Amino acid sequence: MKTLLLLLTITFSLSMQSQKNELGKVTAEELNQKTHPTDTSAVAAILFKMGDVSFEYSQQSGFFIKTNIKSKIKVYKKEGYDWGNFETLLYNENNAKQTLDIKSAYTYNLVGDKVEKTKLKADGVFDEKVNEYWSKKKITMPNVKEGSIIEIEYTIKDEGTGLIDEWTFQEEIPVDYSEYTTRIPEYYVYNTHFRGWLSPKIINEDLRESVELRSKVGQETGNSRTTFNTEQLSYKLKKTNYKLENIPAIKNESFTNNIKNYTSSLVLELAMTRFPNQMTQTYSTDWETVTKKIYDYTDFGPELNKTGYYEKDIDELLKGISSPLEKVGLIFSYVKNRMNWNEMYGYSCKSGVRSAYKDKTGNAAEINLMLTSMLRYAGLSANPILISTRSNGIALYPSRSAFNYVISGIELENQIVLLDATNKYSLPGVLPIRDLNWYGRIIRENGSSATVSLTPQKKSIDAVTLMGNINNEGEISGKVRKKLFDYNAYVFRNNYNGVSKESYIEKLEKENLGLEIEEYEVQNSVNLNEPIVENYSFKSTNSVEVIGDKLYISPLLYFTFKDNPFKQENREYPVDFIFPNQDNFKISLTIPEGYNIETLPESKVIAMPDNIAKFSYEISKNNNQIQLSYIFDINKVVIDNGYYVTLKDFFKELVNKNNEHIVLKKI
C-alpha cells in the first residue's frame, strides 16, 4: 500500500511539473504577481526554459540536428523589458547552415480581469549579418509591460555544421526551472564541458533508434517506373537529461570581463564523427589539432602566403631602413593608414587579402593576415595569433568556435609584440580593448602553436598635476596638466577624436557637477608615439563645503573616488581590471588669506598581498600651501575571487581616504 501511495505521489508530482511547464497556461494570478518569491529585486524571471536536441534523418542530406526551445518569462519592472528581446547566432557556409523557425510567440497582459494575448508579428523579427559566416536572428516581443508574461517556442535546424548551441542554466535574473535533453546517435561524439558553480542533475539512458534507408535499384524492363530498395538502419542512441531548479541570478559587478564566462552552462563540442564504412573524422581534440585545422583552411593559411600585391609598396616604404623596430613601426602604420576595418570579426578571409588591399577595406582576418605577410616579407618573425574577443568569452576548451578573431605577433628580442591593425589608434603592444582576453594561440610557419598571453604587462599611467587657489567663498580655481600613457592614451583617443572640443568639455562638466573648464587644449591626439597631454583652466564650486567659519575641502577635488565599486558580500568569479594602471596626482592648493589649517588628513600607505594593488597618500603643509601626492596602482589585471574580500576592504579604505577633508578655520 505504501509503495502504491509513493508511486501515485511521484506520478502526480511529475504530472503537475509537466503542466506547470506547458506554454499557453497563463493565469491572472501569474500576471498579478508583483515580485519574484525568492528575489524581490529581480526585474524579471524565467519561469521555465526547456531545450530538446534530437538528430533526425533526411534521405537527401543524412542526419541533421533539430533543437526545440520553449521559454516562459515574467517581467516585473521596466528594467526587465529587455527580456522580451531574443537573439540567436546562425551559421551559414556552403552546405553547412542553420535556420530558425518560430513556432509560437505571445505576450500576455492583464487588462481589467481578463488575460490579453498579443501575437508576435513579422515586424518584430529581424536578421542581422555579423560576418561572412554568421548572422543573427533578432526577435522583439510586442506589448511588453510591467507584469507581462512572455512565451516563445522556436526550432533551430542545423544541417552539416554539427554545432549544438551552448545551454545556459543561469542568467542575470532568477530561473525557476531549466531542463535540457539531448538524444545523440552513436555516430557523433561530443565533449561535455560545464561552466559556473552550479551542477545540474543528470540522467543518462541508452536507447535504440532506427531510420529507413532507400536506395535506387533501377527501372523495370519496358516500364518508366523507378524501383527502390528499402532497409532499416538501427543504431544506439544516448539520451541525456540535465535539470536545475531554483537557480539564483548571477550578479554582474564592476570589473567583470564577460559575465557569461562564469554563468552555469553546458557546452557540447563536436569531437568526432564515426559513420559505418567511413573514415573517422576528428574535429576538436587538443589546441594543436584545432589550430592546424584552422591554418589549413583555404581562407586562412593560403591567404597568409599570397604575394605579388604589396611588395613594391613595402620596398619603397623600407628603403634604407635596417632596424627591425623601425620596420615594424613603418609597416604597422602603413597598414593602419591604408586599410579600413569593416567591423567584421572572424579568422577567415572573405574577399581575400589581394582584393582587400586593392579596395582598402577588409575584415579582421584580411587586415591582420596581410600585416603578418608584410612583416615576414620584411624579414621579421611574424605569425598570426588566434584569439577570442571579450564579447565572445574566454577560450576555455579546444574547438574551432573557441576563437573568433586573429591578430599578429612578432617574436622580437625574446618577447612577442602583439599587433592589431584594425584600429587607427592601436600601437605595437597596445591592442584594442576587445582583444585583451586572457590568452591567444600563435601559429608558426613550421606548423607548431603555443599559448600567448594577451594581458598587458606595462603599467598605463594617468598623471595629473593640479595647482589651485581656494577663496573664502569655497570656490577653487586653477590649472590642470594631465598626461595619459599607453592604454589610457588609447582609450582617450578613441573617445575624443571625432568629437568636437565643445562637446567633450560639456561631457566633462556634466560628469563633474560644479566644474567649469576654460582654455582647454589637447596635444598629441594623433601623434601616437607621444602621450596625450591635456591642459586647461578650471573653476570648481562643488569641492568645498562652507559651514560657519570653516571650509571643508576634498583634497582630490573633482577627482575624488567616491564609491566602492565592489558591493557584493562575496564573488564567485575573478575581478578583471583589463590592464595594469597607475593614477598619479600631484596637487598643490593655496589657502585663502585669513584662514588657518585646522585639520589635515593623515598620510597613509596601504598595500594588498602579493603586490596586487597599492595606494599611497602623502599630504603636507608649507605656510599657506597644502601639497598632496597620491598614487594608486593596480599591478595585477585578473584577480582571483579568493582575494575578493581583501580587495573589497582595500577599496573601502581607499574610498574612505579619498573622502577625508582638509578643514580650514577662519582666523
XYZ file of C-alpha atoms in Angstrom:
667
model
C 0.000 0.000 0.000
C 2.849 2.375 0.920
C 4.580 1.584 -2.407
C 1.396 2.352 -4.329
C 0.960 5.672 -2.493
C 4.583 6.572 -3.230
C 4.141 5.795 -6.932
C 0.936 7.816 -7.064
C 2.695 10.755 -5.340
C 5.616 10.660 -7.786
C 3.286 10.388 -10.779
C 1.163 13.298 -9.534
C 4.275 15.421 -8.883
C 5.635 14.750 -12.388
C 2.234 15.499 -13.899
C 1.998 18.825 -12.037
C 5.549 19.762 -13.097
C 4.698 18.900 -16.721
C 1.563 21.048 -16.639
C 3.458 23.865 -14.981
C 5.973 23.870 -17.859
C 3.441 23.986 -20.669
C 3.009 27.016 -22.888
C -0.391 28.681 -23.130
C -1.234 28.113 -19.452
C -1.061 31.751 -18.301
C -3.276 32.726 -15.360
C -4.434 36.039 -13.890
C -2.667 35.037 -10.685
C 0.685 34.837 -12.503
C 0.085 38.177 -14.231
C -0.815 39.819 -10.908
C 2.427 38.714 -9.233
C 4.405 41.885 -8.386
C 7.762 40.467 -7.265
C 9.649 37.223 -7.533
C 9.103 34.981 -4.469
C 12.812 34.465 -3.695
C 14.372 37.615 -5.221
C 12.276 40.728 -4.715
C 14.884 42.868 -6.529
C 14.542 40.845 -9.767
C 13.425 42.887 -12.785
C 12.220 39.697 -14.476
C 12.382 35.922 -14.036
C 12.426 32.865 -16.259
C 9.571 30.673 -15.031
C 10.800 27.801 -17.140
C 13.175 27.176 -20.021
C 13.356 23.839 -21.832
C 15.549 22.651 -24.670
C 15.360 19.421 -26.621
C 18.075 18.332 -29.074
C 17.492 15.443 -31.457
C 19.139 14.082 -34.592
C 16.764 13.431 -37.461
C 17.455 11.728 -40.751
C 16.832 13.084 -44.232
C 17.110 10.833 -47.281
C 18.706 13.702 -49.224
C 21.255 15.049 -46.728
C 21.593 12.480 -43.943
C 21.441 13.407 -40.266
C 20.617 16.938 -39.194
C 20.228 18.444 -35.731
C 16.906 19.803 -34.543
C 16.828 21.893 -31.366
C 13.480 22.885 -29.927
C 13.411 25.600 -27.260
C 10.482 26.905 -25.286
C 10.535 29.509 -22.562
C 8.186 31.417 -20.284
C 9.321 34.727 -18.787
C 7.727 37.061 -16.231
C 8.522 40.798 -16.376
C 8.315 42.643 -13.040
C 9.841 46.072 -13.734
C 10.580 48.419 -16.648
C 14.247 47.467 -16.387
C 13.182 43.938 -17.343
C 11.706 44.889 -20.730
C 14.887 43.719 -22.497
C 13.975 40.145 -21.569
C 11.356 40.444 -24.288
C 14.188 40.597 -26.841
C 15.861 37.429 -28.129
C 18.993 36.947 -30.212
C 20.334 33.762 -31.790
C 23.501 33.321 -33.853
C 23.105 31.218 -37.004
C 25.878 29.745 -39.171
C 25.779 29.593 -42.972
C 28.575 28.387 -45.250
C 28.052 26.458 -48.470
C 26.404 23.147 -47.478
C 26.535 23.832 -43.729
C 23.810 26.072 -42.405
C 21.450 26.777 -39.534
C 17.885 28.103 -39.807
C 15.419 29.222 -37.152
C 11.662 28.707 -37.255
C 9.403 30.447 -34.719
C 6.611 28.075 -33.725
C 4.756 30.404 -31.352
C 5.431 33.702 -29.572
C 2.954 35.634 -27.432
C 2.899 38.362 -24.818
C 0.239 38.131 -22.113
C -1.099 41.076 -20.094
C -3.912 41.525 -17.629
C -6.483 44.044 -18.857
C -9.072 44.530 -16.155
C -9.734 40.992 -15.002
C -9.136 39.413 -18.436
C -5.963 37.898 -19.882
C -4.982 39.654 -23.141
C -2.837 37.728 -25.639
C -0.696 39.552 -28.257
C 0.972 37.554 -31.036
C 4.438 38.303 -32.418
C 4.180 39.817 -35.907
C 6.610 39.849 -38.796
C 7.815 43.383 -37.990
C 9.181 42.065 -34.679
C 11.652 39.694 -36.382
C 14.964 40.952 -37.801
C 18.017 39.451 -39.491
C 21.456 40.983 -38.975
C 24.726 39.985 -40.615
C 27.607 39.526 -38.161
C 30.281 38.381 -40.612
C 30.562 36.282 -43.757
C 29.633 33.089 -41.913
C 27.434 34.196 -39.046
C 24.130 36.036 -38.971
C 21.902 36.982 -36.058
C 18.166 36.434 -35.741
C 16.584 39.082 -33.527
C 13.094 38.860 -32.024
C 11.347 41.765 -30.286
C 8.211 40.700 -28.452
C 5.154 43.002 -28.698
C 3.322 44.891 -25.951
C 5.805 44.138 -23.152
C 4.850 45.921 -19.916
C 5.380 45.634 -16.184
C 3.602 42.438 -15.203
C 3.719 40.855 -18.687
C 4.368 37.189 -19.275
C 6.230 36.227 -22.442
C 6.068 32.819 -24.042
C 8.133 31.718 -27.006
C 8.893 28.454 -28.764
C 11.231 28.066 -31.717
C 13.202 25.383 -33.525
C 16.741 25.592 -34.885
C 17.558 23.250 -37.752
C 21.247 22.533 -38.263
C 22.429 20.908 -41.470
C 26.062 19.959 -41.765
C 27.756 22.019 -39.017
C 27.375 19.569 -36.130
C 27.083 22.571 -33.800
C 24.942 22.316 -30.682
C 24.380 25.715 -29.084
C 25.540 26.307 -25.525
C 22.760 25.821 -22.970
C 22.702 28.438 -20.222
C 21.072 27.334 -16.979
C 21.840 30.528 -15.065
C 21.011 34.079 -16.117
C 21.188 37.599 -14.702
C 17.625 37.059 -13.476
C 16.271 34.121 -11.421
C 15.439 30.902 -13.287
C 12.787 28.773 -11.603
C 13.259 25.724 -13.793
C 15.707 24.778 -16.563
C 15.767 21.459 -18.378
C 17.834 20.323 -21.342
C 17.635 16.970 -23.133
C 19.923 15.606 -25.843
C 19.468 12.485 -27.970
C 22.754 11.772 -29.749
C 23.350 8.835 -32.135
C 26.454 6.695 -31.645
C 27.916 8.170 -34.863
C 28.582 11.519 -33.153
C 30.935 12.065 -30.220
C 30.686 15.303 -28.248
C 32.928 16.550 -25.457
C 30.890 17.792 -22.495
C 32.032 20.918 -20.626
C 30.367 22.755 -17.739
C 30.851 26.382 -16.763
C 29.959 28.030 -13.476
C 29.440 26.711 -9.962
C 26.011 25.076 -10.142
C 25.740 21.420 -11.168
C 22.607 20.094 -12.863
C 21.047 16.750 -12.058
C 21.977 14.372 -14.898
C 20.121 11.244 -16.037
C 21.559 9.070 -18.831
C 19.609 6.492 -20.784
C 20.748 4.146 -23.578
C 18.189 3.672 -26.355
C 17.986 2.266 -29.841
C 16.660 4.087 -32.865
C 16.189 3.179 -36.498
C 15.758 5.020 -39.771
C 14.571 3.848 -43.158
C 17.146 3.999 -45.945
C 16.030 3.999 -49.565
C 18.357 3.364 -52.470
C 17.596 3.408 -56.178
C 17.723 -0.029 -57.765
C 16.770 0.710 -61.373
C 13.870 0.668 -63.775
C 11.673 -2.272 -64.651
C 12.057 -3.516 -68.266
C 9.612 -1.745 -70.567
C 8.438 0.451 -67.710
C 9.377 4.031 -66.832
C 8.761 3.428 -63.140
C 11.872 3.564 -60.900
C 12.266 0.884 -58.243
C 13.887 1.398 -54.813
C 15.429 -0.853 -52.223
C 14.388 -0.138 -48.621
C 16.255 -1.206 -45.487
C 16.237 -0.318 -41.802
C 19.339 1.123 -40.156
C 19.371 0.531 -36.401
C 21.788 2.389 -34.118
C 22.426 3.195 -30.473
C 21.167 6.485 -29.103
C 22.303 8.135 -25.884
C 19.662 10.245 -24.179
C 20.886 12.671 -21.512
C 18.646 14.864 -19.377
C 20.044 17.868 -17.465
C 17.885 19.603 -14.889
C 18.302 22.542 -12.495
C 15.672 24.282 -10.354
C 15.504 27.491 -8.286
C 18.608 28.991 -9.880
C 19.644 32.348 -8.392
C 20.539 35.258 -10.654
C 24.229 35.748 -11.274
C 25.079 39.312 -10.299
C 27.152 41.316 -12.739
C 29.501 43.569 -10.788
C 32.146 46.133 -11.636
C 35.322 44.986 -13.384
C 33.873 41.827 -14.907
C 35.253 40.529 -18.197
C 32.197 38.798 -19.672
C 29.649 37.531 -17.159
C 28.774 34.644 -19.492
C 32.203 33.141 -18.760
C 31.043 32.392 -15.220
C 27.350 31.559 -15.554
C 26.344 27.933 -15.064
C 26.039 26.482 -18.543
C 26.641 23.400 -20.661
C 28.880 23.289 -23.740
C 28.757 20.307 -26.122
C 31.649 20.409 -28.573
C 31.772 18.043 -31.549
C 34.908 15.904 -31.152
C 34.469 13.365 -33.945
C 32.105 11.564 -36.293
C 32.371 7.824 -36.954
C 29.913 6.581 -39.557
C 29.832 2.962 -40.769
C 32.216 2.252 -43.660
C 33.718 5.753 -43.432
C 36.923 7.220 -42.031
C 36.630 8.694 -38.545
C 36.656 12.498 -38.708
C 38.137 14.364 -35.740
C 37.234 17.996 -35.036
C 38.344 19.088 -31.583
C 40.847 17.058 -29.592
C 43.571 19.467 -28.468
C 44.714 23.004 -29.233
C 47.435 21.829 -31.652
C 44.894 19.932 -33.762
C 42.394 22.797 -33.720
C 44.932 25.443 -34.769
C 46.368 23.206 -37.501
C 42.896 22.681 -38.983
C 42.255 26.428 -38.967
C 45.657 27.155 -40.528
C 44.896 24.695 -43.334
C 41.594 26.401 -44.221
C 41.754 27.861 -47.741
C 40.732 31.273 -46.388
C 43.465 31.352 -43.720
C 46.908 29.777 -44.368
C 46.902 30.124 -48.182
C 45.744 33.758 -47.853
C 48.647 34.410 -45.499
C 51.087 33.098 -48.092
C 49.775 35.104 -51.050
C 52.231 37.585 -52.524
C 52.598 39.855 -55.507
C 50.249 42.624 -54.439
C 52.169 44.753 -51.923
C 55.915 44.162 -52.470
C 56.642 47.336 -54.460
C 54.912 49.483 -51.865
C 56.777 47.862 -48.969
C 60.129 48.084 -50.769
C 59.593 51.831 -51.236
C 58.464 52.220 -47.626
C 61.511 50.454 -46.140
C 64.150 51.933 -48.453
C 67.290 52.467 -46.366
C 65.732 51.059 -43.175
C 67.585 48.240 -41.373
C 66.340 48.457 -37.788
C 63.720 45.722 -37.036
C 61.816 48.055 -34.696
C 61.672 50.784 -37.337
C 60.412 48.255 -39.893
C 57.658 47.141 -37.507
C 56.576 50.730 -36.855
C 56.541 51.725 -40.521
C 54.687 48.641 -41.788
C 52.172 48.730 -38.954
C 51.413 52.412 -39.525
C 51.192 51.834 -43.280
C 48.565 49.090 -42.911
C 46.542 51.072 -40.346
C 46.514 54.177 -42.507
C 45.754 52.376 -45.761
C 43.192 49.837 -44.573
C 39.717 50.410 -43.163
C 38.144 47.729 -40.984
C 34.572 46.802 -41.990
C 33.909 45.741 -38.360
C 33.602 42.094 -39.356
C 35.171 39.687 -36.856
C 36.419 36.173 -37.604
C 39.656 34.444 -38.596
C 38.631 33.726 -42.210
C 39.090 35.983 -45.212
C 36.010 36.736 -47.297
C 37.164 38.678 -50.374
C 40.808 37.731 -49.844
C 43.865 39.778 -48.955
C 44.574 40.908 -52.544
C 41.079 42.258 -53.062
C 41.042 43.867 -49.608
C 44.385 45.580 -50.266
C 43.106 46.942 -53.578
C 39.794 48.149 -52.090
C 41.494 49.422 -48.894
C 38.761 47.719 -46.845
C 38.693 44.316 -45.185
C 37.647 42.195 -42.246
C 39.883 41.479 -39.245
C 41.455 38.419 -40.876
C 42.243 40.151 -44.163
C 43.860 43.134 -42.464
C 45.912 41.243 -39.884
C 46.943 38.338 -42.139
C 48.025 40.950 -44.700
C 50.025 42.701 -41.977
C 51.659 39.411 -40.946
C 52.625 38.632 -44.544
C 54.209 42.073 -44.993
C 56.215 41.720 -41.774
C 57.504 38.326 -42.935
C 58.442 39.830 -46.298
C 60.486 42.434 -44.390
C 62.470 39.625 -42.727
C 60.686 39.668 -39.375
C 59.499 36.609 -37.448
C 55.757 37.338 -37.661
C 52.893 34.896 -37.148
C 49.104 35.043 -36.792
C 47.589 34.694 -33.307
C 44.081 33.289 -32.922
C 42.108 34.895 -30.109
C 38.648 35.044 -28.624
C 37.432 38.611 -28.078
C 35.972 39.702 -24.743
C 32.445 39.655 -26.163
C 32.963 36.058 -27.358
C 34.098 34.757 -23.972
C 37.257 33.052 -22.778
C 38.584 30.237 -24.971
C 38.474 27.509 -22.318
C 38.180 24.361 -24.444
C 39.887 23.256 -27.680
C 37.431 23.898 -30.510
C 37.120 25.728 -33.815
C 34.466 28.000 -32.338
C 36.636 28.937 -29.341
C 38.277 31.640 -31.492
C 36.539 34.431 -33.383
C 39.380 36.798 -34.321
C 43.015 36.916 -35.420
C 45.818 39.378 -34.679
C 49.534 39.394 -35.496
C 52.582 38.760 -33.343
C 56.296 39.440 -33.874
C 58.900 37.434 -31.986
C 61.478 40.105 -31.261
C 64.152 40.289 -28.572
C 62.808 37.279 -26.614
C 59.272 38.596 -26.485
C 56.164 38.541 -28.650
C 54.978 42.006 -29.667
C 51.228 41.972 -30.351
C 49.675 43.948 -33.230
C 46.123 44.620 -34.426
C 45.839 46.974 -37.401
C 42.026 47.236 -37.370
C 42.115 50.254 -35.039
C 43.730 53.538 -36.085
C 44.925 54.300 -32.530
C 46.473 50.951 -31.602
C 50.235 50.584 -31.268
C 52.674 47.677 -31.082
C 51.840 46.186 -27.690
C 48.685 48.305 -27.325
C 45.752 46.312 -28.686
C 42.099 47.308 -28.930
C 40.371 46.565 -25.611
C 38.233 43.852 -27.256
C 41.413 41.772 -27.784
C 42.509 41.706 -24.125
C 41.004 38.365 -23.181
C 43.473 36.187 -21.257
C 45.197 34.018 -23.883
C 45.568 33.542 -27.626
C 47.249 30.877 -29.740
C 50.171 31.729 -32.034
C 50.555 29.568 -35.183
C 54.105 29.435 -36.515
C 55.208 28.738 -40.087
C 56.516 25.284 -39.113
C 53.000 24.271 -38.021
C 53.610 24.413 -34.267
C 51.461 26.533 -31.973
C 51.768 27.926 -28.464
C 49.792 29.850 -25.875
C 50.343 33.619 -25.837
C 49.289 35.911 -23.010
C 47.139 38.828 -24.150
C 47.413 40.604 -20.793
C 49.420 43.865 -20.944
C 52.471 43.857 -18.683
C 53.401 47.523 -18.836
C 51.581 49.843 -16.478
C 49.484 52.571 -18.136
C 49.835 55.866 -16.286
C 47.365 58.686 -15.742
C 49.478 61.559 -14.333
C 47.741 64.734 -13.112
C 49.387 67.928 -11.898
C 46.953 70.444 -10.402
C 47.606 73.876 -8.912
C 44.600 75.559 -7.342
C 43.609 78.550 -5.243
C 40.829 78.404 -2.655
C 38.804 81.551 -1.945
C 36.838 82.261 1.223
C 33.547 81.539 -0.550
C 34.501 77.923 -1.169
C 35.451 78.169 -4.841
C 38.643 76.637 -6.191
C 40.235 77.832 -9.422
C 43.459 76.817 -11.048
C 45.195 74.913 -13.820
C 45.487 71.222 -14.663
C 48.021 69.345 -16.737
C 47.162 65.718 -17.399
C 49.361 63.162 -19.191
C 47.996 59.822 -20.410
C 50.227 56.934 -21.427
C 49.705 53.670 -23.332
C 46.205 52.234 -22.787
C 44.976 55.387 -21.044
C 46.050 57.345 -24.133
C 44.451 54.738 -26.421
C 41.109 54.980 -24.605
C 41.236 58.785 -24.704
C 41.927 58.896 -28.452
C 39.048 56.544 -29.194
C 36.687 58.648 -27.083
C 37.971 62.114 -28.028
C 38.929 62.014 -31.701
C 35.904 62.640 -33.885
C 34.161 64.620 -31.124
C 34.195 68.417 -31.054
C 36.158 70.151 -28.313
C 32.960 71.823 -27.086
C 31.111 68.511 -26.816
C 33.985 66.922 -24.945
C 34.213 69.804 -22.445
C 30.458 69.679 -21.946
C 30.720 65.961 -21.194
C 33.465 66.548 -18.607
C 31.453 69.278 -16.909
C 28.339 67.105 -16.773
C 30.305 64.255 -15.211
C 31.635 66.617 -12.526
C 28.909 68.896 -11.192
C 30.117 72.377 -10.326
C 33.088 72.197 -12.689
C 33.760 74.866 -15.294
C 36.563 74.387 -17.857
C 38.267 77.035 -19.969
C 41.336 77.293 -22.205
C 41.178 73.588 -22.957
C 43.789 72.126 -25.310
C 44.997 68.631 -26.232
C 48.416 67.674 -27.513
C 49.327 64.502 -29.439
C 45.773 63.395 -30.180
C 47.025 61.902 -33.463
C 50.747 61.594 -32.669
C 50.548 58.077 -31.297
C 54.188 57.838 -30.240
C 53.743 60.522 -27.582
C 51.470 60.605 -24.522
C 48.236 62.551 -24.584
C 48.616 65.897 -22.804
C 45.559 67.850 -21.624
C 45.904 71.430 -20.377
C 43.051 73.559 -19.061
C 41.974 76.141 -16.532
C 39.156 75.228 -14.171
C 36.796 76.524 -11.528
C 35.140 74.129 -9.083
C 32.215 75.084 -6.852
C 31.489 71.591 -5.586
C 34.733 70.603 -3.844
C 34.406 72.769 -0.725
C 31.679 72.806 1.902
C 31.264 76.038 3.894
C 29.935 75.542 7.431
C 30.077 78.604 9.666
C 33.635 79.865 9.818
C 35.116 76.661 8.460
C 35.869 75.316 4.986
C 35.791 71.529 4.418
C 37.826 70.623 1.333
C 38.182 67.364 -0.600
C 41.932 67.372 -1.428
C 41.419 65.429 -4.681
C 38.647 67.877 -5.677
C 36.528 66.512 -8.548
C 38.936 63.579 -8.975
C 37.746 62.113 -5.673
C 36.989 58.378 -5.734
C 33.583 58.449 -4.025
C 32.116 54.930 -4.058
C 33.387 51.408 -3.560
C 32.711 49.592 -6.866
C 32.540 46.244 -5.068
C 29.163 45.864 -3.375
C 28.558 42.116 -3.056
C 29.486 40.278 0.134
C 31.188 37.544 -1.890
C 32.030 36.956 -5.523
C 32.435 33.654 -7.352
C 34.309 34.926 -10.407
C 37.529 36.908 -10.957
C 37.929 40.682 -10.994
C 39.268 41.978 -14.317
C 40.895 45.432 -14.471
C 41.729 44.970 -18.217
C 45.229 46.476 -17.983
C 47.640 47.453 -15.163
C 47.204 51.084 -14.289
C 48.564 53.915 -12.155
C 46.752 57.093 -11.108
C 49.379 59.624 -10.065
C 48.240 63.006 -8.662
C 50.395 65.937 -7.593
C 48.078 68.574 -6.138
C 49.026 71.939 -4.686
C 46.346 74.130 -3.061
C 46.779 77.688 -1.808
C 44.519 78.534 1.133
C 42.792 81.939 1.326
C 44.086 84.762 3.463
C 42.561 84.908 6.898
C 42.360 81.128 7.288
C 44.463 78.617 9.197
C 44.733 74.887 8.589
C 42.879 73.275 11.475
C 42.952 69.637 10.282
C 44.831 67.689 7.650
C 44.142 64.029 6.800
C 46.917 61.696 7.882
C 49.355 60.340 5.329
C 48.836 56.648 4.706
C 50.115 53.723 2.617
C 48.051 50.555 2.092
C 49.059 47.536 0.013
C 47.305 44.311 -0.878
C 49.053 40.926 -0.553
C 51.167 39.677 -3.476
C 51.602 43.224 -4.808
C 48.103 43.168 -6.329
C 47.314 46.825 -5.604
C 48.639 49.708 -3.541
C 47.869 53.320 -2.753
C 49.931 55.952 -1.010
C 48.535 59.228 0.291
C 51.097 61.813 1.427
C 49.879 65.256 2.457
C 51.789 68.148 3.959
C 51.514 71.891 4.606
C 54.004 74.672 3.996
C 52.878 78.149 5.068
C 49.713 78.758 3.038
C 50.290 75.746 0.734
C 48.820 72.257 1.000
C 50.555 69.623 -1.079
C 49.201 66.166 -1.829
C 50.946 63.257 -3.539
C 48.501 60.453 -4.274
C 49.470 57.290 -6.157
C 47.098 54.401 -6.780
C 48.480 51.281 -8.501
C 46.669 48.260 -9.941
C 49.550 45.861 -10.595
C 47.683 42.647 -11.341
C 44.998 42.597 -14.032
C 42.967 39.462 -13.283
C 42.429 38.873 -9.569
C 41.166 35.530 -8.316
C 37.876 35.562 -6.391
C 39.764 34.238 -3.355
C 41.131 37.782 -2.910
C 37.700 39.390 -3.289
C 37.041 40.216 0.382
C 40.570 41.631 0.755
C 40.118 43.676 -2.425
C 36.746 44.967 -1.275
C 38.250 46.067 2.072
C 41.183 47.672 0.250
C 38.817 49.766 -1.887
C 36.781 50.633 1.193
C 39.892 52.149 2.800
C 40.809 53.880 -0.448
C 37.337 55.451 -0.722
C 37.388 56.495 2.932
C 40.762 58.139 2.456
C 39.587 59.899 -0.719
C 36.652 61.370 1.163
C 38.531 62.737 4.156
C 38.561 66.547 4.363
C 41.022 69.324 4.949
C 39.481 71.715 7.479
C 40.326 75.428 7.271
C 39.225 77.752 10.047
C 38.754 81.481 9.727
C 41.166 83.442 11.902
